[in-house]
Structure formats: C-alpha cells, structure tokens
Short mmCIF file of C-alpha atoms and ligand atoms in Angstrom, two decimals:
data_model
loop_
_atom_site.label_atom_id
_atom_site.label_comp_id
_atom_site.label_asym_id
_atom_site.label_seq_id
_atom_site.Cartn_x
_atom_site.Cartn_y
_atom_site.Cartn_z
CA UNK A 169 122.05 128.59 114.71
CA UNK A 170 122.74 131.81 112.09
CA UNK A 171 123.46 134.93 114.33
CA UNK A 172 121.10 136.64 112.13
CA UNK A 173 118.04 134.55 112.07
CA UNK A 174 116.31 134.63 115.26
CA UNK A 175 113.21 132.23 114.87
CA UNK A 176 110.69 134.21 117.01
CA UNK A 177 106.90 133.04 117.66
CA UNK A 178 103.67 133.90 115.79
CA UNK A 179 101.65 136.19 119.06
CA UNK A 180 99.47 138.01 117.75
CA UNK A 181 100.78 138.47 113.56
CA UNK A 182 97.59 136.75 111.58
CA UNK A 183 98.09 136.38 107.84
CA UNK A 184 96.02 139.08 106.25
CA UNK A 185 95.63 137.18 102.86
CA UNK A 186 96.63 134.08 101.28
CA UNK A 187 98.70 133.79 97.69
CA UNK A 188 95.52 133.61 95.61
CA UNK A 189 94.41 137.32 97.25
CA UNK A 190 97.32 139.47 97.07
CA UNK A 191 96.34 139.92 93.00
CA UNK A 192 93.01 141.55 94.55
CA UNK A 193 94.85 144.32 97.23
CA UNK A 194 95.42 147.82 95.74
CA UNK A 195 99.15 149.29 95.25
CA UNK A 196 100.35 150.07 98.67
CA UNK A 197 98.13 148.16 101.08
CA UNK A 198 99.84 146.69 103.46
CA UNK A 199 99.33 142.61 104.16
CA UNK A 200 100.66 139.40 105.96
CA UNK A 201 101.84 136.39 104.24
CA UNK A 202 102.62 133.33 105.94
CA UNK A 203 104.43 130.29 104.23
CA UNK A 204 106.85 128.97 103.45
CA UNK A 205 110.56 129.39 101.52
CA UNK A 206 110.23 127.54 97.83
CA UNK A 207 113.09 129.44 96.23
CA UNK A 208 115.26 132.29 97.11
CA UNK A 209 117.61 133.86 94.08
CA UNK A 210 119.97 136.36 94.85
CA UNK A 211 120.99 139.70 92.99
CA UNK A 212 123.72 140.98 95.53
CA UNK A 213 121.42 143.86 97.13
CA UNK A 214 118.05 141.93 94.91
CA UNK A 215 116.41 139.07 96.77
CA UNK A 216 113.57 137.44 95.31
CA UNK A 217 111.53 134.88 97.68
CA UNK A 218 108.54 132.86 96.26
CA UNK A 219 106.58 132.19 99.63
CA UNK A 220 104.09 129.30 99.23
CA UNK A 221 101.16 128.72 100.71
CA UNK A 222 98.48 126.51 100.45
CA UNK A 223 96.85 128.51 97.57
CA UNK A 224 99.62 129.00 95.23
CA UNK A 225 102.85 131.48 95.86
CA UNK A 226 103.71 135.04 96.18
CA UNK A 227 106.84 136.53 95.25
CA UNK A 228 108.28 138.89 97.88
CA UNK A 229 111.25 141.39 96.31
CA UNK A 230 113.88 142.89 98.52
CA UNK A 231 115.78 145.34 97.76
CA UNK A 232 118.29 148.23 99.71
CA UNK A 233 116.82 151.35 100.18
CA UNK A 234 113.46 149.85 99.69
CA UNK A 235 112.90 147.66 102.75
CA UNK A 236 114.48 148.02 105.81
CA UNK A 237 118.42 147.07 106.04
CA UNK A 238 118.06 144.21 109.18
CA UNK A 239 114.75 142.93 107.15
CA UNK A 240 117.42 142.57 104.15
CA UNK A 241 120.05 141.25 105.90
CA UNK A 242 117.91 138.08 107.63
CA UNK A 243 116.12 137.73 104.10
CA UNK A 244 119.55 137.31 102.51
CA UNK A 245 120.35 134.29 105.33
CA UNK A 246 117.08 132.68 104.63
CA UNK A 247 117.20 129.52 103.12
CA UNK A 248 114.57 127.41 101.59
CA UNK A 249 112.18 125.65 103.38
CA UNK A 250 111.70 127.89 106.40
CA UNK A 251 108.44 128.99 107.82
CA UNK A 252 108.10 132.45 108.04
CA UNK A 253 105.29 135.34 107.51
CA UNK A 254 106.10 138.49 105.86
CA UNK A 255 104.30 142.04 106.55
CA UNK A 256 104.67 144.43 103.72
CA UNK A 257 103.72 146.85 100.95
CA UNK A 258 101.85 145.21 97.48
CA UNK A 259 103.60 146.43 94.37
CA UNK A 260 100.87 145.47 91.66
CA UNK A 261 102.68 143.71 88.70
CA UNK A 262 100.99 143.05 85.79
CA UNK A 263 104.21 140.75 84.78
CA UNK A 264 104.38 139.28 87.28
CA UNK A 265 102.18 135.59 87.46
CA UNK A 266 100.65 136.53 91.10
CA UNK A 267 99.90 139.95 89.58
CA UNK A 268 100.96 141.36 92.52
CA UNK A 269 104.88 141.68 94.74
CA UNK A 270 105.19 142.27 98.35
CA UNK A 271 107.89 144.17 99.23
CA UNK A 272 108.81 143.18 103.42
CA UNK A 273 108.78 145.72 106.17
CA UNK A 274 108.91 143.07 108.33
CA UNK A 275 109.90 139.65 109.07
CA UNK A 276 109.42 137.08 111.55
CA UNK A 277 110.76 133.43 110.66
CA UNK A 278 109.09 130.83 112.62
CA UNK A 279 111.43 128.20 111.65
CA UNK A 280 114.58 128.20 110.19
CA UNK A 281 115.70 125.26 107.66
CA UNK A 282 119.24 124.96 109.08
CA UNK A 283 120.37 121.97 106.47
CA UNK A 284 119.91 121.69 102.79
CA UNK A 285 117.21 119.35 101.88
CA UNK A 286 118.37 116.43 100.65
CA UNK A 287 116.87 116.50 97.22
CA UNK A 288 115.01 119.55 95.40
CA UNK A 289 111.30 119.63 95.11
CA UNK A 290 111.49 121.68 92.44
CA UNK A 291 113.27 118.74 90.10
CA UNK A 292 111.07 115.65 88.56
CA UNK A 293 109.66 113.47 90.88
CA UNK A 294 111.28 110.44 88.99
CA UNK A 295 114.90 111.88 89.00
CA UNK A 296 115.10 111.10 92.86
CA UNK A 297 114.82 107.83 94.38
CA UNK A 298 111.62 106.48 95.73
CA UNK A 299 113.00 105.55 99.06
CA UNK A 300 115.03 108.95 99.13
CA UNK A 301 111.66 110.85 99.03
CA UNK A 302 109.45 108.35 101.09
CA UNK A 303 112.25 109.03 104.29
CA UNK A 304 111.44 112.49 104.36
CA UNK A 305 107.93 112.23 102.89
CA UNK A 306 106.64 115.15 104.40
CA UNK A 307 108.73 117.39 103.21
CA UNK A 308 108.50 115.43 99.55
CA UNK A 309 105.04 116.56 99.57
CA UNK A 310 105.41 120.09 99.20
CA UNK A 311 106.31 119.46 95.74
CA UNK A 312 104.10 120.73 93.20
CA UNK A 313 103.15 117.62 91.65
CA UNK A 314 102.00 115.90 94.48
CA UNK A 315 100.01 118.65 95.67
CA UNK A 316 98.10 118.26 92.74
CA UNK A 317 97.90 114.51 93.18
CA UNK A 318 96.51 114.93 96.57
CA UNK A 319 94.27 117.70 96.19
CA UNK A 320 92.87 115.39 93.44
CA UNK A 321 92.45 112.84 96.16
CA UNK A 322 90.73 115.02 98.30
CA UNK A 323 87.96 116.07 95.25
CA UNK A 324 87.64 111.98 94.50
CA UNK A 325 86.21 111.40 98.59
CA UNK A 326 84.17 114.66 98.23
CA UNK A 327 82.39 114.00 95.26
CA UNK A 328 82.30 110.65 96.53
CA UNK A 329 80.60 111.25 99.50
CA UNK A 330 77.96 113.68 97.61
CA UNK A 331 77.40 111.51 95.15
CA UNK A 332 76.73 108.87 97.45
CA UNK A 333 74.78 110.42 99.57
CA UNK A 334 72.21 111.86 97.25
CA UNK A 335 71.77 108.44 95.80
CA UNK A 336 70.64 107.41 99.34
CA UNK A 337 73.38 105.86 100.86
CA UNK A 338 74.65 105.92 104.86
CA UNK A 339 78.37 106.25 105.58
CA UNK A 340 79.14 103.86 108.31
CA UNK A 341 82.42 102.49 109.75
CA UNK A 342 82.96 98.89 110.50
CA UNK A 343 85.68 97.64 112.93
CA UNK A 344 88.92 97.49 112.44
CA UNK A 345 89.95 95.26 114.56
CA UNK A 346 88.69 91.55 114.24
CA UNK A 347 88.25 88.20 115.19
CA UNK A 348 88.15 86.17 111.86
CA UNK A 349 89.40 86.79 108.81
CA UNK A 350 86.79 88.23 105.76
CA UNK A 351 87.81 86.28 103.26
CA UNK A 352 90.27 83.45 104.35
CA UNK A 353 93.47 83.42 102.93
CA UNK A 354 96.66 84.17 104.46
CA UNK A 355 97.01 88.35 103.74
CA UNK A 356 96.25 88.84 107.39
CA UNK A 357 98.21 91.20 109.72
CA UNK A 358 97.56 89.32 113.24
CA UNK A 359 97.55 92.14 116.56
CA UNK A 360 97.61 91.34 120.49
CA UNK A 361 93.80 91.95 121.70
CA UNK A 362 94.12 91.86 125.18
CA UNK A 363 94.95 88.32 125.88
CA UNK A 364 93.78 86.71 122.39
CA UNK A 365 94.87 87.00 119.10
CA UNK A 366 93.07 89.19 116.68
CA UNK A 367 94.03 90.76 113.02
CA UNK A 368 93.69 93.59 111.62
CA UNK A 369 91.00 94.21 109.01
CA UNK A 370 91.46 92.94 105.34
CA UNK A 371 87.84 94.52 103.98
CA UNK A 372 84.80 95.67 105.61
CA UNK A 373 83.21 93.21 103.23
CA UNK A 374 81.03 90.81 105.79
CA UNK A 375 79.93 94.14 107.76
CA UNK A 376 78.63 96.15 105.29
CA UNK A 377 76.61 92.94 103.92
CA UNK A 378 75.46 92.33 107.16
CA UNK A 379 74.18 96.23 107.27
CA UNK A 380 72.38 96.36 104.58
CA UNK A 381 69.92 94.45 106.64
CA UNK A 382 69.26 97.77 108.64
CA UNK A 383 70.19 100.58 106.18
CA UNK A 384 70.06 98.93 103.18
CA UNK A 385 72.42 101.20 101.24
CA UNK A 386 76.09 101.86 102.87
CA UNK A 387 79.17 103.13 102.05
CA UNK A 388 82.76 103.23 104.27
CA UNK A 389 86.03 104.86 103.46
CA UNK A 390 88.48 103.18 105.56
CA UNK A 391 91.32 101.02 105.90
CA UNK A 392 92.19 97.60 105.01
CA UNK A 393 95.02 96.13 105.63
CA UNK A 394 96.72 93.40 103.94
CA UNK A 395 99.85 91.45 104.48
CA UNK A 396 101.36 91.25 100.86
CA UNK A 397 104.78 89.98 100.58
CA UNK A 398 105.30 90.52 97.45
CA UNK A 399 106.53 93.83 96.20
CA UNK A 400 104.70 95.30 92.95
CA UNK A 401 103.67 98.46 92.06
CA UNK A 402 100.48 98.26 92.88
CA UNK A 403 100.33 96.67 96.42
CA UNK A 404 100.45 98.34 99.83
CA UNK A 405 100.16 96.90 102.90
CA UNK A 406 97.40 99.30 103.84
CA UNK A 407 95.40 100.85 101.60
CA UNK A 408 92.27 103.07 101.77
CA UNK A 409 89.40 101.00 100.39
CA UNK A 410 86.14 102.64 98.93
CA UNK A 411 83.86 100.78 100.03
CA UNK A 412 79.61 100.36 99.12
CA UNK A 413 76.34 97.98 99.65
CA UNK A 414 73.06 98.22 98.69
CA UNK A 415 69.90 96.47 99.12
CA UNK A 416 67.86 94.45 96.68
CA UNK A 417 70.40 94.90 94.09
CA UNK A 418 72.20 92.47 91.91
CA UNK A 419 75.70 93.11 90.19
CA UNK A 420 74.70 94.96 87.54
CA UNK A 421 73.01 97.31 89.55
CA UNK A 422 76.23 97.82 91.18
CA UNK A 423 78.65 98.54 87.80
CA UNK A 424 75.85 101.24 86.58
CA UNK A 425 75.80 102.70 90.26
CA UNK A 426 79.69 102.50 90.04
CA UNK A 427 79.78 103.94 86.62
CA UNK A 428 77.68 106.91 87.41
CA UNK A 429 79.99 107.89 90.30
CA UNK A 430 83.34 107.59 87.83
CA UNK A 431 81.18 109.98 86.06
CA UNK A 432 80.44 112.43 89.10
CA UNK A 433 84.45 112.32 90.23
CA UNK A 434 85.70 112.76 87.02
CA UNK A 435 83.33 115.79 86.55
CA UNK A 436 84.36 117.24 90.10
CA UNK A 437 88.13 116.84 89.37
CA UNK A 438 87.45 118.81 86.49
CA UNK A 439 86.15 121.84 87.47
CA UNK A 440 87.37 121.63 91.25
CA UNK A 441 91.16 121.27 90.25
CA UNK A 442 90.99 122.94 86.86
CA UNK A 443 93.56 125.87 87.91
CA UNK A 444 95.92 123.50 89.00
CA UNK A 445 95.68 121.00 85.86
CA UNK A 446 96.22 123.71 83.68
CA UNK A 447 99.77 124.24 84.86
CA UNK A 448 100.21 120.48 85.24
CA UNK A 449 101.45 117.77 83.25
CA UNK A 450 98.85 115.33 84.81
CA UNK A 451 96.26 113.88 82.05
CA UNK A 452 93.04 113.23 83.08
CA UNK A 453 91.86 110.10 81.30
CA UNK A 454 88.48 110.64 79.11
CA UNK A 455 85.57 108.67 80.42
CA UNK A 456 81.96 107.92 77.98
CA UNK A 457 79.84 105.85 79.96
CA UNK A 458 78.38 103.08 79.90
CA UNK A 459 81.79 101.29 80.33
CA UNK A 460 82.87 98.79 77.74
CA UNK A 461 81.82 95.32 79.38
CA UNK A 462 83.89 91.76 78.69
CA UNK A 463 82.77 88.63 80.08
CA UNK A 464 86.05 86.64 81.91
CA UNK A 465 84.98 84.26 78.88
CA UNK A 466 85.45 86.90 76.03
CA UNK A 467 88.86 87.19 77.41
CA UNK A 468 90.05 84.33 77.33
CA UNK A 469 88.88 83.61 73.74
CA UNK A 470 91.31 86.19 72.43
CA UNK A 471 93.88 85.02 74.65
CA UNK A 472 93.11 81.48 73.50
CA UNK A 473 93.02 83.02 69.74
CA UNK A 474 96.52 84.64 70.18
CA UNK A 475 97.98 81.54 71.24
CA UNK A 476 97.82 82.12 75.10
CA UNK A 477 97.33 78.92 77.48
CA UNK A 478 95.61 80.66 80.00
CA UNK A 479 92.76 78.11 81.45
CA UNK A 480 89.62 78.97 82.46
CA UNK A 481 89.67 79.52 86.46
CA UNK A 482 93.21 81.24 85.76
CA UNK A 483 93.58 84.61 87.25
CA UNK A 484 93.89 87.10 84.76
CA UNK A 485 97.15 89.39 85.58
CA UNK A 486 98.49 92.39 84.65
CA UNK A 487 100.66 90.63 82.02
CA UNK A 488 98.16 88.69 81.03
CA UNK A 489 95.93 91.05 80.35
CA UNK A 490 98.39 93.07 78.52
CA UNK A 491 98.77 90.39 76.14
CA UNK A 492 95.10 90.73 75.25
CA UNK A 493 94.70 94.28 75.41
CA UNK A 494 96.13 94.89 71.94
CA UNK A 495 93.40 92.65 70.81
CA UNK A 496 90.60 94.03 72.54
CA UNK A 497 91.63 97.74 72.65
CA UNK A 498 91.51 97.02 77.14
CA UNK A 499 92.19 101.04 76.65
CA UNK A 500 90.62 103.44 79.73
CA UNK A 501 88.35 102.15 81.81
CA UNK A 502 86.00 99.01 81.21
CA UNK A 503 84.97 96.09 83.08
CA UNK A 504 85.24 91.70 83.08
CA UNK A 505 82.21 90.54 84.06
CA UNK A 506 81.28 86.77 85.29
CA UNK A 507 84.43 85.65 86.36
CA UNK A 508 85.08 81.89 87.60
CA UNK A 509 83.32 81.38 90.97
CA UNK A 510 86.95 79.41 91.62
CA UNK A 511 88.55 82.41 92.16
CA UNK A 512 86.30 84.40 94.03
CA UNK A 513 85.54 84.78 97.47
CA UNK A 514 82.84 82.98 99.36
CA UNK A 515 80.41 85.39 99.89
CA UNK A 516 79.95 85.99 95.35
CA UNK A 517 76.91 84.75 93.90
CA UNK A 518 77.32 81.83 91.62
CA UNK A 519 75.52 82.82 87.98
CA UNK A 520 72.03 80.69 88.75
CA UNK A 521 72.52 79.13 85.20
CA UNK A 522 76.05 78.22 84.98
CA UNK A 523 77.93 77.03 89.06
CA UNK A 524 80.80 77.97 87.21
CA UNK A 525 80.71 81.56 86.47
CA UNK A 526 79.96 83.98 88.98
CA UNK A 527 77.62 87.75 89.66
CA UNK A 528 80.92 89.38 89.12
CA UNK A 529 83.09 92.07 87.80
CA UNK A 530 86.17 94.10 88.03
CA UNK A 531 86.54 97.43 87.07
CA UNK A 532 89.60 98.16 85.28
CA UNK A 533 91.54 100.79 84.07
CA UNK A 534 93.95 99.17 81.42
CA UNK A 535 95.54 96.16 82.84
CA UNK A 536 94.88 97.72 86.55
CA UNK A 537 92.59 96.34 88.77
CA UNK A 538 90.51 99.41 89.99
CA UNK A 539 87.57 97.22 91.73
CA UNK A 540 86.05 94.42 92.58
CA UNK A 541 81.92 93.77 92.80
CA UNK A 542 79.54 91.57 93.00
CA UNK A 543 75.90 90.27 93.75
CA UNK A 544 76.62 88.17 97.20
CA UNK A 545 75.12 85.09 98.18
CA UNK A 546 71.79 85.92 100.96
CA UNK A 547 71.09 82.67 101.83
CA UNK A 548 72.69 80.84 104.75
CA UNK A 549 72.99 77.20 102.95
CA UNK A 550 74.78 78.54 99.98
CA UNK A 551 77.05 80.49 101.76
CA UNK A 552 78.06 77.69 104.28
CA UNK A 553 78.06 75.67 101.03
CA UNK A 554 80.46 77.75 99.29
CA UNK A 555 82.49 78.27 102.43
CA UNK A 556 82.82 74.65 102.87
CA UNK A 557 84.01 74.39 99.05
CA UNK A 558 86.85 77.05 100.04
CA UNK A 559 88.03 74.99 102.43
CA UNK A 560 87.05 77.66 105.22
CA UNK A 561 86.54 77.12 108.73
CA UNK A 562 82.19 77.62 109.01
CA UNK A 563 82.22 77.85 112.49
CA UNK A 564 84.78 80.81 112.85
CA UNK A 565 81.84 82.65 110.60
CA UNK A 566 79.07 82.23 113.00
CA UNK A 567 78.71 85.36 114.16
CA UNK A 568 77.99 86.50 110.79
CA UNK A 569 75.98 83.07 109.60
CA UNK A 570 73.85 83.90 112.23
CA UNK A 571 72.60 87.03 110.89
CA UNK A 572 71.01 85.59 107.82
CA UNK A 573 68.59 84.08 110.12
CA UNK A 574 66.83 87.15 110.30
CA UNK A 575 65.81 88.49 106.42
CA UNK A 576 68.99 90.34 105.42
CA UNK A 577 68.05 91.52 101.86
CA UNK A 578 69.30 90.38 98.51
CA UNK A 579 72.52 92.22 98.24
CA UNK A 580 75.18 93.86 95.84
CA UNK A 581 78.35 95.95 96.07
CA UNK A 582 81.85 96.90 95.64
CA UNK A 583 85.05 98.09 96.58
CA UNK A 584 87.27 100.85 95.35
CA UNK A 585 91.20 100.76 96.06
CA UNK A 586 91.29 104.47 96.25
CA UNK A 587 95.25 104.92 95.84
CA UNK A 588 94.81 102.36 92.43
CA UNK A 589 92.35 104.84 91.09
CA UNK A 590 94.04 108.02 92.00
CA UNK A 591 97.17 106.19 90.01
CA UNK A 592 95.02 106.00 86.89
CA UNK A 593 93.02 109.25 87.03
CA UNK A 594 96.90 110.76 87.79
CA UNK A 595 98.82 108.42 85.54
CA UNK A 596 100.88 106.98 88.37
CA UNK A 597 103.33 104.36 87.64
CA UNK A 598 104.05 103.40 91.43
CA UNK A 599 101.06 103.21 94.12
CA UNK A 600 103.42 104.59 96.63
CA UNK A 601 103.55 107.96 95.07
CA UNK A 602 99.36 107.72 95.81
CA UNK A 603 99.54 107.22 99.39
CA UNK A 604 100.72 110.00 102.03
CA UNK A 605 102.87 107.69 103.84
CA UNK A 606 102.99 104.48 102.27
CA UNK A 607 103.60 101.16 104.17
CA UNK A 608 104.77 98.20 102.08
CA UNK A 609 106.94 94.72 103.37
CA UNK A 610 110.09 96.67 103.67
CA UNK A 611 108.67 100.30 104.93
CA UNK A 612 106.64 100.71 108.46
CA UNK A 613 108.49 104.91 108.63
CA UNK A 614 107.95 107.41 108.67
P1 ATP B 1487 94.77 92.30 93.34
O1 ATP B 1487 94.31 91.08 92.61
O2 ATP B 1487 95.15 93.42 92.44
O3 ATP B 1487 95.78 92.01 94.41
P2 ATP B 1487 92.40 91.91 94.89
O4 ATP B 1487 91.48 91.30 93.89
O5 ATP B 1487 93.09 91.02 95.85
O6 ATP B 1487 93.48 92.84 94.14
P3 ATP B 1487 90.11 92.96 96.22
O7 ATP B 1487 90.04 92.05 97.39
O8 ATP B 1487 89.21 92.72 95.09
O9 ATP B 1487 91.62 93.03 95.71
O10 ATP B 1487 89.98 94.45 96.78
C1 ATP B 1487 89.19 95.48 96.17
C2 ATP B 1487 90.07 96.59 95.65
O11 ATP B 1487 90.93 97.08 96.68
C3 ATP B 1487 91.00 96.18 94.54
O12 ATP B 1487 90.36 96.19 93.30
C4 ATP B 1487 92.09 97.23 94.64
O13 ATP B 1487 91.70 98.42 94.00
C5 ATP B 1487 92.17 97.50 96.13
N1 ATP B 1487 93.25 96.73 96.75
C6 ATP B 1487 93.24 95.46 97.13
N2 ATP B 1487 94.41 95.09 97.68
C7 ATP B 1487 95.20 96.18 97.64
C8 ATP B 1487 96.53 96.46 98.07
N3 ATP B 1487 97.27 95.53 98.65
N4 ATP B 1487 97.02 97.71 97.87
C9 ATP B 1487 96.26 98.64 97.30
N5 ATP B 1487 95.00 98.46 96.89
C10 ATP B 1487 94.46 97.24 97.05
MG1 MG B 1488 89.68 91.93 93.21
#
C-alpha cells in the first residue's frame, strides 16, 4: 500500500453535484465530486485529474500554493482508476469543455488502483484483444465507447417498453427453467432439477402463444439460452431475446407492429443519446418505413440469376446473402418474407395456398439476422401434424397441446435478439462487444 494514500470510507461526504452540474455553480462555490480517476497528467507542482462520473467528467487542477500541500501530495500518488470524491472550490472556465475546474481542498480516496490496468481505456477498442478486455470486462466498460453502446441499450428496452405498452401490450415473464425443449433441436443447455433432468430455456416461444389466450397481446425481455458450438460473430450462448404476441393477428400484422417500434427506438436513441453521439464515432443507421419486403422466393431468383445453386428449402446465410445483396441493394434494414415451411419451426403457419411456403419473415439488417416472426399455427391437428413432420416427440408437447383445447386465439409474433440489433444500430462487428458479460463455448467468466 502507498504510505501516502490512505483509502478512508465515505461517512457522511455526499456528492454535491455530478459532472454535467459543475458548468451551472458560480465561481467559488464549494462542491463534492465523486468518481473516478480517467487520466492524471503531471506538471511537476500542476496536476490535472479528469474525474468521471456517470454524467460525463470534470477536470480537477492542483496546484502549490493553491490547494493544500498533503491534498497535493496524495493527488500526485493517485493513479488512474481509483475511486475517490473531491471537495473543492469551482474555477469557471470558459475553455475549458466542462466550463467549469474544481480546484481540491480535500480528498478522500475510497479505493486506490494499486496496479496498472492492463490495457488503456482510453485507446481503440479494436487495438486490444477481445479476450484481453472480456477478463476484466468490468473495468473494459468504463471506456467511452461502450458507455455509449450501453446507454444505447438501455434507450432500445425503454422505448421498447413504452412503445409497447401504449400499443396495448402486457409484459410477462415465462419460465426459465423447463421440461421440453421449444423447438426441438439439439441447442439445449440441460440443468439438474431436483432429481430430473431439465434445460434451460431456448425461447419463450410456446408460453407467450399459449398467453395470448388470456392477455392477448404480450411481450417478455428475457433470456434464452442456447447451446451453440460453433463460434461466429454473431452467436452467444445466452442472449437477451425481445420477445412479443398478439392476438388475432397474422404475420403481417406483426412486421408493421415491428416496423413501427424500429421507428419509436430509433427516434428515442436520437434525442435520448444525442449528447453522447455527437462526440461519438457511432453511426446511427437511417430508417424510412415501411421496410423493403423480399419474398425467400425473390431471393433466390437473383441468386439463381447470378449463378448461385442455392435450392429452395436452403437456409439463406450470411454469405449467402451477401452474394445477393449487391443485386438487390440488401442495404439497412428490410425483411424475407414466406420462407420454406422446411426450415421453420413447428409452431409457423404454412401459407394456406402453397404447404410449401410459410406466414413468415425475418427482419434483417444487411446480411444479419435481426428477427424472426410469424403467424403460428392455432389449431391442435396442424400443429401435431407439423410436429409429427419434424420428427418431434408429440407427447413431450402435451402440456402445451392441451391448451388449444380451450379457444386460444389466432396468433402472431416475433422475437428480437437484442445484442444483434444493438450491433447494427452501433455498427458492431462482434456480438460480444453487445453483451455486458458475454458467454460463448469457450467463456463461462467473469
Ligand atoms: P441464426 O439463424 O442467426 O442462428 P435463429 O434463426 O436460430 O438465428 P431465432 O430462433 O429465429 O434465431 O431467434 C430469434 C432471434 O434471436 C434471432 O433473429 C436473433 O436475433 C436472436 N438470436 C438467436 N440465437 C441467438 C444467439 N445464439 N445469440 C444471439 N442472438 C440470437
Ligand atoms: Mg430465425
């Protein structure tokens, strides 16, 4: 520990004013500032500290004769990184970018950064390693960038949730933990329940139908949780997953009511996080809506037309797609309607004219897949029908079968990979970088 930094507790010191207020004090008022260290540059008996806070920074200036000599000599051991509040005197500075210098009368550090961070949050994101960042992920995110990624993140659920709920809609939360898979397949994570096995949720997708019946229109921000070996930028093993219903509703019903909230969030980002864009190389994409709409058919007639052998019933990749997207200016944001039932899940609606194609879309942003929708089967038959087609195990579904004994509404909805859309509106390259801590096949820390 350094002799001259004793780390002392908060009692009763309060912080007077943020970062963002300091510009409003008048010369001389005295005020507490609590942070912590971003950068400290020293002029022999000249210390400058930029102390951040949630709102921004304020530079603190220490100099002999002007603050008091033990105050000077702990501010000269500080190092970056340490929590600490300040009191002092504001010295208004037109120059300065806070408007506004504190100059300390008094110090108390609340915890001292004893080693040198192992990278510099001040440097590009992409001139560290991934995995260097990710291991100390907390203190990763005090870099600029990210902050503005995730208070981005935190405007998408807002709007989200007030967009949603004046368009009538009732958050709910569906379990977690479950019996049966959602959708078959093998992306489960399995979990010791008590004495039986049980897995951990890969959508909310059969519980949110099966609410409709009562609420008609729901929406859940939640987990899912999907066991994806293979490592791509745009995979986690637990993502947060946007999820909606609504009843007597088909798909198209869903892509305008999807549409409409792109169209909120993108308005709330930019006026909430305006400030912080301006001073940001982040991009925000331009949105006109209605979306551009291609059929999975459309597609794969340029595709076919360039000289790609993609079939129909072929999933339509990122690379893939790419090779159309020249064609079709697949710019932004836009969607592929009426995919091949084939390759959706059980519960989609088959198109009533053609088995084949399906009530389906995905919203995309380029050659991203943003979200899936549909309008879902609401008949028992069908759906055991369809189930039995997928090779699926009917009676491991019963307790949801059951259910459409009782009326449960025509139905439509979607889901939103919230860390896939925070990559486009942010221009992410890597979906790690979107989550707070990340978990992938090779990363279960911090
Ligand atoms: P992909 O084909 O890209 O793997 P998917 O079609 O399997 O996605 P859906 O089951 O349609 O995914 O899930 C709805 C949305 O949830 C996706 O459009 C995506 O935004 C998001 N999502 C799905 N799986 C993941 C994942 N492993 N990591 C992050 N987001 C995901
Ligand atoms: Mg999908």
């Amino acid at each position: 520990m350094n002799e001259i930094i004793q780390e002392v507790e908060m009692g009763q010191w309060r912080r007077t004013h943020s970062s963002s207020e300091i510009r409003s004090c008048s010369e001389n008022d005295i005020v507490v500032v609590m942070g912590w260290v971003s950068s400290v540059r020293d002029h022999g008996n000249l210390r400058f500290i930029q102390l951040q806070d949630r709102k921004g920074s304020t530079q603190v200036v220490a100099k002999k004769g002007e603050c008091p000599d033990p105050v000077l000599e702990q501010i000269q051991s500080l190092k970056e990184h340490s929590s600490i509040a300040i009191k002092g005197k504001v010295k208004l500075q037109q120059k300065s970018p806070s408007g506004a210098e504190i100059v300390p009368i008094e110090l108390k550090v609340f915890s001292h950064a004893r080693n040198a961070a192992p990278f510099l949050i001040q440097g590009k994101r992409n001139s560290i390693g991934l995995d260097t960042r990710l291991d100390l992920r907390a203190l990763d995110l005090r870099r600029n960038s990210l902050q503005t990624i995730f208070h981005i993140r935190h405007t998408i659920l807002k709007s989200i949730r007030e967009f949603l709920d004046k368009e009538g809609f009732t958050e709910v939360n569906t379990p977690k933990m479950i019996a049966t898979s959602t959708e078959g397949g093998a992306a489960l994570f399995p979990i010791f329940y008590y004495d039986r096995e049980a897995f951990l949720a890969q959508s909310p997708q059969l519980y949110k139908e099966q609410l409709t019946m009562s609420f008609e229109n729901v929406f859940e921000i939640g987990p899912i949780f999907r066991a994806e070996p293979s490592r791509t930028n745009r995979h986690l093993s637990e993502a947060i997953s946007i999820d909606t219903e609504m009843a007597f509703a088909d798909y198209n019903d869903a892509m305008r009511l999807l549409e409409n909230l792109l169209f909120h969030v993108f308005d709330s980002i930019r006026s909430i996080n305006k400030h912080e864009l301006s001073s940001s190389e982040i991009q925000i994409p331009q949105i006109n809506i209605p979306l551009p709409r291609y059929s999975y058919a459309e597609i794969l007639q340029t595709l076919h037309e360039s000289g790609e052998n993609v079939r129909y019933g072929d999933d339509l990749s990122p690379q893939v797609l790419k090779l159309s997207a020249s064609n079709m200016n697949l710019d932004g944001f836009y969607f592929i309607t009426d995919w091949p039932a084939s390759i959706k899940p059980f519960y989609v609606k088959p198109d009533s004219k053609s088995e084949a194609k399906s009530e389906s879309f995905d919203l995309m942003y380029r050659t991203l897949e943003i979200s899936s929708g549909s309008t879902r089967i609401n008949t028992k038959s069908e759906l055991i029908d369809r189930m039995r087609k997928q090779g699926l195990n009917v009676q491991k579904f019963d307790y949801h079968l059951k259910v459409f004994d009782y009326g449960i509404p025509p139905h439509a909805g979607f889901g939103v990979g919230l860390e896939r859309f925070l990559m486009a509106i942010t221009g992410l390259d890597n979906i790690r970088d979107a989550a707070f801590y990340p978990r992938d096949i090779d990363r279960l820390a911090p």
